[in-house]
PDB file of C-alpha atoms in Angstrom:
ATOM      1  CA  GLN R 465     -74.150  77.930 -96.877  1.00 82.00           C
ATOM      2  CA  VAL R 466     -74.414  73.877 -95.179  1.00 85.00           C
ATOM      3  CA  GLN R 467     -71.651  73.324 -92.930  1.00 90.00           C
ATOM      4  CA  LEU R 468     -71.360  70.557 -90.568  1.00 94.00           C
ATOM      5  CA  VAL R 469     -69.746  71.000 -87.075  1.00 93.00           C
ATOM      6  CA  GLU R 470     -68.230  68.052 -85.921  1.00 94.00           C
ATOM      7  CA  SER R 471     -66.429  67.370 -82.182  1.00 95.00           C
ATOM      8  CA  GLY R 472     -66.050  65.426 -79.968  1.00 97.00           C
ATOM      9  CA  GLY R 473     -62.464  63.633 -80.524  1.00 96.00           C
ATOM     10  CA  GLY R 474     -59.896  62.577 -78.351  1.00 97.00           C
ATOM     11  CA  LEU R 475     -57.938  60.390 -76.548  1.00 98.00           C
ATOM     12  CA  VAL R 476     -58.719  57.907 -75.349  1.00 98.00           C
ATOM     13  CA  GLN R 477     -57.301  54.323 -73.534  1.00 98.00           C
ATOM     14  CA  PRO R 478     -58.306  50.753 -74.705  1.00 98.00           C
ATOM     15  CA  GLY R 479     -61.597  49.916 -73.997  1.00 98.00           C
ATOM     16  CA  GLY R 480     -62.327  53.568 -73.801  1.00 98.00           C
ATOM     17  CA  SER R 481     -66.071  55.368 -74.687  1.00 98.00           C
ATOM     18  CA  LEU R 482     -66.348  59.056 -77.171  1.00 98.00           C
ATOM     19  CA  LYS R 483     -69.454  60.084 -77.775  1.00 98.00           C
ATOM     20  CA  LEU R 484     -69.442  61.975 -81.501  1.00 98.00           C
ATOM     21  CA  SER R 485     -71.580  64.372 -82.503  1.00 98.00           C
ATOM     22  CA  CYS R 486     -72.559  66.559 -86.130  1.00 97.00           C
ATOM     23  CA  ALA R 487     -74.420  68.946 -86.177  1.00 95.00           C
ATOM     24  CA  ALA R 488     -75.672  69.988 -89.966  1.00 93.00           C
ATOM     25  CA  SER R 489     -76.738  74.355 -90.324  1.00 87.00           C
ATOM     26  CA  GLY R 490     -77.121  77.126 -93.218  1.00 84.00           C
ATOM     27  CA  GLY R 491     -80.165  75.608 -94.122  1.00 77.00           C
ATOM     28  CA  ILE R 492     -80.284  72.473 -94.969  1.00 78.00           C
ATOM     29  CA  PHE R 493     -83.217  70.377 -95.578  1.00 77.00           C
ATOM     30  CA  SER R 494     -84.540  66.980 -96.793  1.00 84.00           C
ATOM     31  CA  ILE R 495     -82.270  65.425 -95.335  1.00 87.00           C
ATOM     32  CA  ARG R 496     -82.192  61.429 -96.116  1.00 91.00           C
ATOM     33  CA  ALA R 497     -78.999  59.523 -94.345  1.00 94.00           C
ATOM     34  CA  MET R 498     -76.870  60.435 -92.065  1.00 96.00           C
ATOM     35  CA  ALA R 499     -73.308  58.804 -91.379  1.00 98.00           C
ATOM     36  CA  TRP R 500     -69.918  58.497 -90.348  1.00 98.00           C
ATOM     37  CA  TYR R 501     -66.810  56.998 -92.045  1.00 98.00           C
ATOM     38  CA  ARG R 502     -63.139  57.509 -90.741  1.00 98.00           C
ATOM     39  CA  GLN R 503     -60.128  57.337 -92.403  1.00 98.00           C
ATOM     40  CA  ALA R 504     -56.457  55.893 -90.261  1.00 96.00           C
ATOM     41  CA  PRO R 505     -53.061  56.925 -92.308  1.00 92.00           C
ATOM     42  CA  GLY R 506     -52.402  55.293 -95.102  1.00 94.00           C
ATOM     43  CA  LYS R 507     -56.345  53.764 -95.974  1.00 96.00           C
ATOM     44  CA  GLN R 508     -58.560  54.236 -97.742  1.00 97.00           C
ATOM     45  CA  ARG R 509     -61.789  56.695 -96.110  1.00 97.00           C
ATOM     46  CA  GLU R 510     -64.379  53.707 -94.690  1.00 98.00           C
ATOM     47  CA  SER R 511     -67.913  53.410 -93.157  1.00 98.00           C
ATOM     48  CA  VAL R 512     -68.478  53.069 -89.672  1.00 98.00           C
ATOM     49  CA  ALA R 513     -72.610  52.946 -89.439  1.00 98.00           C
ATOM     50  CA  THR R 514     -75.410  54.713 -91.357  1.00 98.00           C
ATOM     51  CA  ILE R 515     -79.079  55.571 -89.405  1.00 98.00           C
ATOM     52  CA  THR R 516     -81.883  56.685 -92.823  1.00 95.00           C
ATOM     53  CA  SER R 517     -84.250  59.185 -92.284  1.00 91.00           C
ATOM     54  CA  GLY R 518     -86.530  55.620 -90.615  1.00 92.00           C
ATOM     55  CA  GLY R 519     -84.531  55.192 -88.195  1.00 94.00           C
ATOM     56  CA  SER R 520     -82.673  51.951 -89.892  1.00 97.00           C
ATOM     57  CA  THR R 521     -79.071  51.294 -89.240  1.00 98.00           C
ATOM     58  CA  ALA R 522     -76.311  49.243 -90.477  1.00 98.00           C
ATOM     59  CA  TYR R 523     -72.530  49.649 -88.830  1.00 98.00           C
ATOM     60  CA  ALA R 524     -69.908  48.349 -90.241  1.00 98.00           C
ATOM     61  CA  ASP R 525     -68.724  44.808 -88.847  1.00 98.00           C
ATOM     62  CA  ARG R 526     -65.652  45.357 -86.908  1.00 97.00           C
ATOM     63  CA  VAL R 527     -67.646  47.789 -85.125  1.00 98.00           C
ATOM     64  CA  LYS R 528     -70.167  46.003 -84.121  1.00 98.00           C
ATOM     65  CA  GLY R 529     -71.811  45.389 -81.168  1.00 97.00           C
ATOM     66  CA  ARG R 530     -69.121  48.727 -79.856  1.00 98.00           C
ATOM     67  CA  PHE R 531     -70.868  51.610 -81.254  1.00 98.00           C
ATOM     68  CA  THR R 532     -73.906  53.172 -81.861  1.00 98.00           C
ATOM     69  CA  ILE R 533     -75.077  55.447 -84.348  1.00 98.00           C
ATOM     70  CA  SER R 534     -78.357  57.881 -83.673  1.00 98.00           C
ATOM     71  CA  ARG R 535     -79.713  61.044 -84.883  1.00 96.00           C
ATOM     72  CA  ASP R 536     -82.365  63.372 -84.016  1.00 94.00           C
ATOM     73  CA  ASN R 537     -83.826  64.615 -86.691  1.00 91.00           C
ATOM     74  CA  ALA R 538     -85.297  68.259 -85.448  1.00 91.00           C
ATOM     75  CA  LYS R 539     -81.721  69.047 -84.143  1.00 92.00           C
ATOM     76  CA  ASN R 540     -80.153  68.159 -87.960  1.00 92.00           C
ATOM     77  CA  THR R 541     -77.977  66.156 -86.214  1.00 95.00           C
ATOM     78  CA  VAL R 542     -76.187  62.873 -85.810  1.00 97.00           C
ATOM     79  CA  TYR R 543     -74.747  61.194 -82.986  1.00 98.00           C
ATOM     80  CA  LEU R 544     -72.065  57.981 -83.162  1.00 98.00           C
ATOM     81  CA  GLN R 545     -71.252  56.547 -79.531  1.00 98.00           C
ATOM     82  CA  MET R 546     -67.865  54.282 -79.639  1.00 98.00           C
ATOM     83  CA  ASN R 547     -67.607  51.602 -76.892  1.00 98.00           C
ATOM     84  CA  SER R 548     -65.649  49.333 -75.913  1.00 98.00           C
ATOM     85  CA  LEU R 549     -62.416  51.583 -77.801  1.00 98.00           C
ATOM     86  CA  LYS R 550     -59.817  49.314 -79.418  1.00 98.00           C
ATOM     87  CA  PRO R 551     -56.189  51.103 -80.851  1.00 97.00           C
ATOM     88  CA  GLU R 552     -57.257  49.743 -84.607  1.00 97.00           C
ATOM     89  CA  ASP R 553     -60.284  52.799 -83.852  1.00 98.00           C
ATOM     90  CA  THR R 554     -57.604  55.518 -84.243  1.00 98.00           C
ATOM     91  CA  ALA R 555     -58.604  57.724 -87.753  1.00 98.00           C
ATOM     92  CA  VAL R 556     -60.154  60.668 -88.142  1.00 98.00           C
ATOM     93  CA  TYR R 557     -63.858  60.367 -87.787  1.00 98.00           C
ATOM     94  CA  TYR R 558     -65.804  62.377 -90.567  1.00 98.00           C
ATOM     95  CA  CYS R 559     -70.055  62.557 -90.928  1.00 97.00           C
ATOM     96  CA  ASN R 560     -72.113  62.856 -94.329  1.00 97.00           C
ATOM     97  CA  VAL R 561     -74.998  64.042 -94.420  1.00 95.00           C
ATOM     98  CA  GLU R 562     -77.712  63.149 -97.876  1.00 94.00           C
ATOM     99  CA  THR R 563     -79.517  65.302 -98.936  1.00 91.00           C
ATOM    100  CA  ALA R 564     -82.734  64.726-102.092  1.00 88.00           C
ATOM    101  CA  ILE R 565     -79.755  67.353-103.752  1.00 88.00           C
ATOM    102  CA  ARG R 566     -76.289  66.372-102.602  1.00 91.00           C
ATOM    103  CA  GLY R 567     -74.517  64.897 -99.951  1.00 93.00           C
ATOM    104  CA  TYR R 568     -72.376  67.109 -97.705  1.00 94.00           C
ATOM    105  CA  TRP R 569     -69.235  66.166 -95.509  1.00 96.00           C
ATOM    106  CA  GLY R 570     -67.802  67.803 -91.940  1.00 95.00           C
ATOM    107  CA  GLN R 571     -64.172  68.513 -91.593  1.00 95.00           C
ATOM    108  CA  GLY R 572     -63.637  65.024 -89.892  1.00 96.00           C
ATOM    109  CA  THR R 573     -62.649  65.185 -85.837  1.00 97.00           C
ATOM    110  CA  GLN R 574     -59.237  62.590 -84.313  1.00 98.00           C
ATOM    111  CA  VAL R 575     -59.949  60.242 -82.669  1.00 98.00           C
ATOM    112  CA  THR R 576     -56.336  58.370 -81.025  1.00 98.00           C
ATOM    113  CA  VAL R 577     -57.048  54.926 -78.433  1.00 98.00           C
ATOM    114  CA  SER R 578     -53.624  54.400 -77.084  1.00 97.00           C
ATOM    115  CA  SER R 579     -52.619  53.669 -74.104  1.00 95.00           C
TER     116      SER R 579
END
C-alpha cells in the first residue's frame, strides 16, 4: 500500500526557516510530478510548488524567491525548503505525488509562523 510520510513541520518565528520532507513508499512506481500544497484555516487548498520528473519547477507567486522544491528520485522523496517565513505561510502543508496511474496525498504537516 502506497504511503506518503511527511515530516519537518513545526512552530517557527517570522523570518525563520523550515524544511519539509515527504517520502513515498509501498511500491509506488513511475512517479511523474511531485508537489506541495497548503491549506490555511477557512481557505481552500492551494498549490505551493511543483517539480517534474525532469527537474523543472514552478512556484506560487507568493512563495517565489523564498521556497525551494527539490526531489531525490532514488529515495522517492520530495523536499520543500522554506526561508523567510511569514505569518501568512501558516497552514497545513500536504505533499502530492502523481504517477502514470493516479495521484497520492500525504497526511499533512502543520507549519505555524508566529512570534
